Coordinates of C-alpha atoms and ligand atoms in Angstrom, one line a residue:
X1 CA -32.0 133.3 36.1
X2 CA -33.9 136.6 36.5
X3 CA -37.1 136.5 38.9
X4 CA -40.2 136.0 37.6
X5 CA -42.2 139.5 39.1
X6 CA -45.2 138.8 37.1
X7 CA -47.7 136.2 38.7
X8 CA -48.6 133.1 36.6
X9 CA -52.5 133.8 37.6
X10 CA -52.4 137.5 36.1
X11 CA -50.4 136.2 32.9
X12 CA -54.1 133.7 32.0
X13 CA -56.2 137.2 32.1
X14 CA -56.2 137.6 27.8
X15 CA -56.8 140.9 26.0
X16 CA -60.6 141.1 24.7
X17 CA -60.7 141.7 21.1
X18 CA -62.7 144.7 21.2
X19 CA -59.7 146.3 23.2
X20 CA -57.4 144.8 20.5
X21 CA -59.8 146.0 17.4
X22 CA -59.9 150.1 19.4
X23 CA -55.8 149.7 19.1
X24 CA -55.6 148.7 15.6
X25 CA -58.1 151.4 14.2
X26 CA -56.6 154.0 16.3
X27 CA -53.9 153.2 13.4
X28 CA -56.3 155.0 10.8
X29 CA -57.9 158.1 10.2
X30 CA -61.6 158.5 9.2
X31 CA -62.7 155.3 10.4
X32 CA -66.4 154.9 11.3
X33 CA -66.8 152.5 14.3
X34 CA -69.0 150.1 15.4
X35 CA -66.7 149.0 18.0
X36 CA -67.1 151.5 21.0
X37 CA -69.5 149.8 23.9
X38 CA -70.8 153.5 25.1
X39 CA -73.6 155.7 24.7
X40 CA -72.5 158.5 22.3
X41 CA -74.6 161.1 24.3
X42 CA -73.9 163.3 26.8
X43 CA -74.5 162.8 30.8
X44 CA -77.9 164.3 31.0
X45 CA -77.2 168.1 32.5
X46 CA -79.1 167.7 35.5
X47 CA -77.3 164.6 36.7
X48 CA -73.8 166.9 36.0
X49 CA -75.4 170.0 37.7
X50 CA -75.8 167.4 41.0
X51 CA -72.5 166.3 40.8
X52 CA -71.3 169.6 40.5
X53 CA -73.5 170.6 43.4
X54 CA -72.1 168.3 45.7
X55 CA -68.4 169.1 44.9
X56 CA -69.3 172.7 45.8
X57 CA -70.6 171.8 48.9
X58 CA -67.2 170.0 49.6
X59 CA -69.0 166.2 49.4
X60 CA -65.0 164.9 48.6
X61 CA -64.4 162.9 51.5
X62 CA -64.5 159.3 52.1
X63 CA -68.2 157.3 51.4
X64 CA -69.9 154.7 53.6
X65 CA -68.3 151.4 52.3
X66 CA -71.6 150.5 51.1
X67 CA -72.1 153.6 49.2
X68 CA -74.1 156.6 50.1
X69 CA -76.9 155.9 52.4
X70 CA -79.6 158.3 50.1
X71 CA -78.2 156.4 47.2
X72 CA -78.5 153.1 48.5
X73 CA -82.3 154.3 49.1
X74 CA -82.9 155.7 45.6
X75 CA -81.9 152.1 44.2
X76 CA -84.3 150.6 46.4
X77 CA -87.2 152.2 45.3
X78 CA -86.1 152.0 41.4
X79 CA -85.8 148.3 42.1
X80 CA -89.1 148.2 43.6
X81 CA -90.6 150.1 40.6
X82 CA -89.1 148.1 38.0
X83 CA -88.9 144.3 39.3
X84 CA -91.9 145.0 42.3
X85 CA -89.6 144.0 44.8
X86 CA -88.1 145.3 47.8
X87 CA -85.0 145.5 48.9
X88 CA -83.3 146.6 52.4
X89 CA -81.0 149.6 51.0
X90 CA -79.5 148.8 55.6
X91 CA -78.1 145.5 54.2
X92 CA -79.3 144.2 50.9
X93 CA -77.6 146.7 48.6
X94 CA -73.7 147.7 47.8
X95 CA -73.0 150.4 45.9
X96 CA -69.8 149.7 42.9
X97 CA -67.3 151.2 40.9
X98 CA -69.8 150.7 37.7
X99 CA -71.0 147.1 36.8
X100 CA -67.8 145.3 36.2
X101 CA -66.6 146.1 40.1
X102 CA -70.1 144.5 40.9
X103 CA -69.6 141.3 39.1
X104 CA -65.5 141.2 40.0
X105 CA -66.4 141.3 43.9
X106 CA -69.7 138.9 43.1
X107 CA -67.4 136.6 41.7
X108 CA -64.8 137.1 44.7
X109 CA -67.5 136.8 47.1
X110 CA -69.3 133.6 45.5
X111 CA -66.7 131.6 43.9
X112 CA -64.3 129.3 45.2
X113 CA -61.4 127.2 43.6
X114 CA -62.9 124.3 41.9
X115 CA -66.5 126.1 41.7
X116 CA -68.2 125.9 38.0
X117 CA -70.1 128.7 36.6
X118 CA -72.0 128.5 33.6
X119 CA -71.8 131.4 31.0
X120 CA -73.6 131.5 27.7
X121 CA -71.5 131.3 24.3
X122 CA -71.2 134.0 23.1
X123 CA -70.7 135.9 25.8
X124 CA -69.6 139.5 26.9
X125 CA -66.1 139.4 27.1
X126 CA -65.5 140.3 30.3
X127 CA -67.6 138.0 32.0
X128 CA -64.6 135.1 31.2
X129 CA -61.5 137.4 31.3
X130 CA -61.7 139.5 34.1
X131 CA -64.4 138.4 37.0
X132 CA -64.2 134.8 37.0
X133 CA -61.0 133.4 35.1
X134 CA -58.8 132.3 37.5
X135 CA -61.1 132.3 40.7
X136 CA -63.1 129.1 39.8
X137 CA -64.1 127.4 36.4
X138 CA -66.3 129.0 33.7
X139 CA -68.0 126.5 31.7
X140 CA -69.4 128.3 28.0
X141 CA -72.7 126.8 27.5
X142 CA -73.8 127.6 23.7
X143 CA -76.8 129.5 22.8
X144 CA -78.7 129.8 19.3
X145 CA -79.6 132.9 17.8
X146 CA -83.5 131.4 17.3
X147 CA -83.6 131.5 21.1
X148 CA -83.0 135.1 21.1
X149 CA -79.2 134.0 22.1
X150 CA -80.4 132.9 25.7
X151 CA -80.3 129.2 27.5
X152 CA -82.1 126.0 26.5
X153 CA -82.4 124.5 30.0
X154 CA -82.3 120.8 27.8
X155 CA -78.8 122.2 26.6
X156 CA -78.0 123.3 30.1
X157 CA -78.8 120.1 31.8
X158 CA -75.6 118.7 29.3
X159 CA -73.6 121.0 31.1
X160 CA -74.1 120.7 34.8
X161 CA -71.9 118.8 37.4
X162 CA -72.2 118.7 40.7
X163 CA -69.2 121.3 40.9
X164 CA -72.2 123.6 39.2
X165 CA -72.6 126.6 41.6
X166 CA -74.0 129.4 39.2
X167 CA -75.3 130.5 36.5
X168 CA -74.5 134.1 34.5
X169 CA -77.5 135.9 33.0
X170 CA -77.3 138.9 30.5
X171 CA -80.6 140.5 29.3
X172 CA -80.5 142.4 27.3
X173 CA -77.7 140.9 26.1
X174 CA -73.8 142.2 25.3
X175 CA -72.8 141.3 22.7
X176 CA -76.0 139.7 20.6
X177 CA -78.7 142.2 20.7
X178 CA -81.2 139.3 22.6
X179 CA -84.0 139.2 25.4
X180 CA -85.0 136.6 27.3
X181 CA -88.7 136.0 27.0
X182 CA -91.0 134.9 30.1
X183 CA -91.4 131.8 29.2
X184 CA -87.3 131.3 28.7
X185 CA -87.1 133.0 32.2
X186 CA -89.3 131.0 33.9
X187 CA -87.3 127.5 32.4
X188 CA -84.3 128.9 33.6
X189 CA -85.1 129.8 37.1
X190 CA -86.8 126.5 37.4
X191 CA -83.5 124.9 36.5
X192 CA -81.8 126.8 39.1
X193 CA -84.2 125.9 41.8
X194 CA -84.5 122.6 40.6
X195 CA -80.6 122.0 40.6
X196 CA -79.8 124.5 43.6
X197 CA -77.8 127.1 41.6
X198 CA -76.9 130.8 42.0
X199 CA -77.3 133.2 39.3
X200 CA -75.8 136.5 38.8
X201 CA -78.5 138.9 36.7
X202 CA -76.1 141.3 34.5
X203 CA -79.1 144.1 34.1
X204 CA -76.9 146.6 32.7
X205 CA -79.1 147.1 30.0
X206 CA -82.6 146.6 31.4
X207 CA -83.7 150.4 29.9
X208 CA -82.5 149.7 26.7
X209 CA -85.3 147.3 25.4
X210 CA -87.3 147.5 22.6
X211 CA -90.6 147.0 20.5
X212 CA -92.5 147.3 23.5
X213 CA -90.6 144.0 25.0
X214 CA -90.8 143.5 28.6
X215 CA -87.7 143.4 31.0
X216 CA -87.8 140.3 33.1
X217 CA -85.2 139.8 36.1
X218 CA -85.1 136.4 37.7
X219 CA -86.3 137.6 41.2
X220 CA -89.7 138.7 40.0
X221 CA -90.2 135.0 39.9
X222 CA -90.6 132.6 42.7
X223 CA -88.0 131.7 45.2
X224 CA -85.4 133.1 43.3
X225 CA -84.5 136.5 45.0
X226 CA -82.6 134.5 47.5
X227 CA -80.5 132.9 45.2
X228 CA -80.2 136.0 42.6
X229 CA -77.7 138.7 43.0
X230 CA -78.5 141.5 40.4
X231 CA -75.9 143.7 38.7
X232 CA -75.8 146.9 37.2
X233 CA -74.9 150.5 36.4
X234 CA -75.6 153.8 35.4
X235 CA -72.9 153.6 32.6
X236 CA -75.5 153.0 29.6
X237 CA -79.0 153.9 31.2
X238 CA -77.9 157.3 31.8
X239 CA -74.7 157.7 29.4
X240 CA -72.1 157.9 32.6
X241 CA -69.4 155.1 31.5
X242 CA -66.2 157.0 32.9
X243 CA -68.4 158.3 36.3
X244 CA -67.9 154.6 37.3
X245 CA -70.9 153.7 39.1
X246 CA -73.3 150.8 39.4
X247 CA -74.7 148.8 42.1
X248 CA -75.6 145.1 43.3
X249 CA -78.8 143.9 45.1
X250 CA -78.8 140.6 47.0
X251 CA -78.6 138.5 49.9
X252 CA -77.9 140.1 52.8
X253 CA -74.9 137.5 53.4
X254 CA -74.1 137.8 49.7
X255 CA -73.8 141.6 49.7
X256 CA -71.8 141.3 53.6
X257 CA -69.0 138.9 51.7
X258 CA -68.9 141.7 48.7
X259 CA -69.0 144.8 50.8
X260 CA -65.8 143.0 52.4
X261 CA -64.2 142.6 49.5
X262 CA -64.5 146.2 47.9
X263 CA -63.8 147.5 51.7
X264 CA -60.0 146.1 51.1
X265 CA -59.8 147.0 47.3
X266 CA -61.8 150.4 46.1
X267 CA -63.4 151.1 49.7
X268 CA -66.5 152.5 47.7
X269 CA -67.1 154.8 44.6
X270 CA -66.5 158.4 44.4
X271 CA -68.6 160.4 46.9
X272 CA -69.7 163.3 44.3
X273 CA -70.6 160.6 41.8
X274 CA -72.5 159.1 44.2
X275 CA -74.3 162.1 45.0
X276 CA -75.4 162.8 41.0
X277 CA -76.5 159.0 41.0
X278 CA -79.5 159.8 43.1
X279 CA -80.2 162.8 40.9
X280 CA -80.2 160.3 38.1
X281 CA -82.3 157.7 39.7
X282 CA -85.1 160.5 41.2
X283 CA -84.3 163.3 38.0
X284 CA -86.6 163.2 35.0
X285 CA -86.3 160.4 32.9
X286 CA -86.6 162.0 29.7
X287 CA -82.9 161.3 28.3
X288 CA -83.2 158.0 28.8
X289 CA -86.5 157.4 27.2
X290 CA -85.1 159.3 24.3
X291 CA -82.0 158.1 24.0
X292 CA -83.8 154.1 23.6
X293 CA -86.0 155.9 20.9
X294 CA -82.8 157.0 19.1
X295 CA -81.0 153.7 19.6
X296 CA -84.4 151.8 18.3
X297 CA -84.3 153.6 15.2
X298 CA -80.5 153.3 14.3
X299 CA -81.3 149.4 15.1
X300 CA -83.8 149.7 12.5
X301 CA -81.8 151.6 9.7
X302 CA -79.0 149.2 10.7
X303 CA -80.9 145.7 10.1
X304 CA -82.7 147.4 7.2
X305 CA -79.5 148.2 5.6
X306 CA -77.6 145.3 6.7
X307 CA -79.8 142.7 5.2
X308 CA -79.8 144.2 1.9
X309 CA -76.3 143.3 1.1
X310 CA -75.7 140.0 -0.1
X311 CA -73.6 137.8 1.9
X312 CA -74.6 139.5 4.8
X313 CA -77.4 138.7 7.6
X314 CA -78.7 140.2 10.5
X315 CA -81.9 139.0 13.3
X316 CA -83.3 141.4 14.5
X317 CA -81.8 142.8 17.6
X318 CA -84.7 143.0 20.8
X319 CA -82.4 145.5 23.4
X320 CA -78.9 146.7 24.0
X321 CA -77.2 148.5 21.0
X322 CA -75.3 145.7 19.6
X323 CA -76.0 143.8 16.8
X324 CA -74.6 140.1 15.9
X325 CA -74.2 139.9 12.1
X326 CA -73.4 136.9 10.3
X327 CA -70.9 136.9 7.8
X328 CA -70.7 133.5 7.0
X329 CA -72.3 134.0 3.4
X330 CA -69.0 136.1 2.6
X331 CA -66.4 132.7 3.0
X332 CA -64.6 134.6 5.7
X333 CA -63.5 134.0 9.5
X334 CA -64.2 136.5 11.6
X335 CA -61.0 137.8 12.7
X336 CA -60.5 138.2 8.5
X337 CA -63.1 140.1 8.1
X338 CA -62.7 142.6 10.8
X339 CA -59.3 143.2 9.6
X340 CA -59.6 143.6 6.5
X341 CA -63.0 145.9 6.6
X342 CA -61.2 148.1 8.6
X343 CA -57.8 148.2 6.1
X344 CA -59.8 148.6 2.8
X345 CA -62.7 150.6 3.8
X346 CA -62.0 151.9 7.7
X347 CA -65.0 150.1 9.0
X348 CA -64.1 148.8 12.7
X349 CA -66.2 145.9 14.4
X350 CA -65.4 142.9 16.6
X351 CA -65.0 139.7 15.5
X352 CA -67.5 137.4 16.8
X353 CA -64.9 134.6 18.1
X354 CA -63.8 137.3 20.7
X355 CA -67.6 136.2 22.6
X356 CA -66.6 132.9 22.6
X357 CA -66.5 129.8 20.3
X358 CA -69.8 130.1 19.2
X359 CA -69.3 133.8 17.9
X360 CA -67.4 132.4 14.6
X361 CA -68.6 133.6 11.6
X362 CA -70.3 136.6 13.1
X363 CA -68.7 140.0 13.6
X364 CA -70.5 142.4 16.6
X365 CA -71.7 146.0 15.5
X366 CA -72.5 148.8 18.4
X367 CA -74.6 151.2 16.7
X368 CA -73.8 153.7 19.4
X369 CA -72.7 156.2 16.7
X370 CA -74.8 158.9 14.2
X371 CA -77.3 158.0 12.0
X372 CA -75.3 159.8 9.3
X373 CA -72.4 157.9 10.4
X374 CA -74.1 154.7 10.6
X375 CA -75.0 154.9 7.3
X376 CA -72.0 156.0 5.9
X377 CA -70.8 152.6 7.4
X378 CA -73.5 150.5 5.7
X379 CA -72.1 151.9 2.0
X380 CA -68.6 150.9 2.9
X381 CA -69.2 148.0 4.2
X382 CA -71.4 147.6 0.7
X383 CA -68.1 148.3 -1.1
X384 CA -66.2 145.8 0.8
X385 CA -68.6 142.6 -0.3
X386 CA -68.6 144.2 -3.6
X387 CA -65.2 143.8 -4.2
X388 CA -64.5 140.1 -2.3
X389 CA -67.8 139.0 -4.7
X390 CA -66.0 140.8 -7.6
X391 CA -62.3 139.0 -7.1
X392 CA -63.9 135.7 -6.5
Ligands
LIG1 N1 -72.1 144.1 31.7 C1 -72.2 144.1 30.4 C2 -73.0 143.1 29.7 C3 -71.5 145.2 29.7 O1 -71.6 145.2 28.4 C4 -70.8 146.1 30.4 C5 -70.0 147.2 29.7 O2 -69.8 147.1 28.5 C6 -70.7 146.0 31.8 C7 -71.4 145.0 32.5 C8 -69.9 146.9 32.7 O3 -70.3 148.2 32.6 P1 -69.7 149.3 33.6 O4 -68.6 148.7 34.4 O5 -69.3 150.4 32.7 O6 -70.8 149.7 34.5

């Protein structure tokens, strides 16, 4: 019999759906997307013009594993700004290969065989198929959409064994559009302290928050930044998803176990990226602030629009650039739709059941693309309930 070259472990790892739904529209022309997870902006100039600097002055070699001292610095001080609290960039900060290296090596440094973390339902994809699938247990905890999509500590308390070692938070959240509120924040870092759990903060869309809501991290609460590791990236604050940079900020012991890890995998992220990072961090802030104006106002259009076609729902989103419509009024599954919006009328999204069980009956639309083509979505997708009400 031929040898198996393939491991068993690597064979659980599934394809996400939004990978699957990017293949099967790449079959079409003229399809308007709501797929694509990205900024559709450009890298602000002056963060290009500092990367561009750096590679002129021959900044190409090798980085501190830990990433680029004046780097590590600049993070420090947005940290403090933002969450008012500090951080040693000598020790308490790792610099990563965008956010998905920093939760992969969290997970690697945290989790051992057996462990249990909780995740919410639905979830961002990646959270279950690549960081922490085969290194200890994830345990899918659902969450309603009239809690903005985040834990009920009553519902988490169901869910917690003494294998419990942490718990994931997203806000704002990938895929469902929700914030977590004080008061929600405050019940769940209770719970953690209460039940002596770790939680890993997923803050890859802190900026991107709107209506004037407020951004709350677990470790601006009590006795929680030493049992919070936060993770993020420059990918969607500042439009730099293939630069491949984003940091964690932890534990000293915590960030020592993940600086090992990436030391024996990616050693650290690329010098020259690292270098424009600062200039993003320290630059003007500008782009960002109007790129979350722009994103707020597609929202708008899109739950304006949205909600006007019968058999169609949408809450209103609170941060990110996703939006989690239900589609139950139509009569069909997820996957169904999806497919079938995208062969009759070239409208791409992702079903709902790729974010988890509880993401039946709801389809996830990124409205990272033109207002023009935004809208030019919202009439085909018109045309599509049209004709399933008119064949009924
Ligand atoms: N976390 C969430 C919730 C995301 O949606 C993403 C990207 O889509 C990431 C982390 C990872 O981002 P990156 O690796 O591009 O920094």
């Amino acid at each position: 019999m031929a040898k198996e070259w393939v491991s068993a472990r690597s064979k659980t790892i599934g394809r996400t759906k939004i990978r699957k739904m990017y293949e099967l529209e790449a079959q079409y022309d003229d399809v308007v997307s709501f797929t694509v997870g990205e900024p559709d902006f450009h890298t602000p100039q002056h963060i290009v013009d500092a990367c561009l600097a750096s590679l002129a002055s021959h900044r190409t070699g090798y980085a501190p594993n830990r990433g680029v001292l004046k780097l590590r610095e600049a993070v420090s001080e947005r940290i403090a700004q933002t969450h008012g609290v500090t951080y040693d960039p000598e020790t308490e900060i790792l610099i990563t290969a965008g956010g998905m290296n920093a939760l992969r090596s969290a997970a690697e440094a945290l989790i051992d065989p057996g462990d249990e973390v909780i995740v919410p339902d639905p979830y961002w994809c990646n959270h279950m198929h690549h960081p922490l699938l085969e290194l200890g247990k994830t345990v899918t905890v659902p969450v309603r959409e009239e809690n903005n999509y985040m834990y009920d500590t009553a519902v988490l308390e169901e869910y917690l064994t003494p294998k419990t070692k942490a718990v994931t938070l997203n806000s704002p959240s990938n895929p469902t559009g929700g914030v977590i509120s004080r008061e929600q924040i405050e019940a769940l870092c209770g719970f953690c302290r209460q039940h002596d759990l770790f939680l890993i903060s997923d803050e890859v869309y802190e900026h991107i928050i709107y209506d004037g809501l407020a951004f709350y991290s677990p470790v601006m609460f009590e006795g929680m930044r030493e049992r919070t590791l936060i993770c993020s990236s420059f990918s969607k604050s500042y439009a730099m998803t293939g630069w491949r940079l984003g940091y964690a900020a932890g534990p000293a012991e915590v960030i020592d176990a993940m600086l090992k890890i990436n030391e024996n995998t990616i050693a650290s992220p690329t010098t020259f990226v690292q270098d424009a990072g600062v200039a993003a961090l320290r630059g003007p802030q500008e782009p960002l602030e109007e790129m979350v104006r722009t994103f707020e106002e597609r929202r708008n259009i899109l739950y304006r629009e949205l909600n006007a076609i019968p058999g169609l729902r949408v809450g209103k989103p609170q941060g990110a650039f996703y939006a989690f419509a239900d589609i139950r009024g139509t009569g069909l599954s997820s996957e169904e739709f999806a497919v079938r919006l995208l062969q009759e009328q070239r409208v791409s999204v992702t079903p709902g059941d790729g974010f988890g069980a509880a993401g039946e009956g709801y389809v996830r639309m990124s409205y990272a693309l033109s207002t023009e083509k935004l809208l030019e979505g919202m009439r085909r997708i018109r045309r599509f309930i049209n004709n399933i009400q008119s064949s009924k």
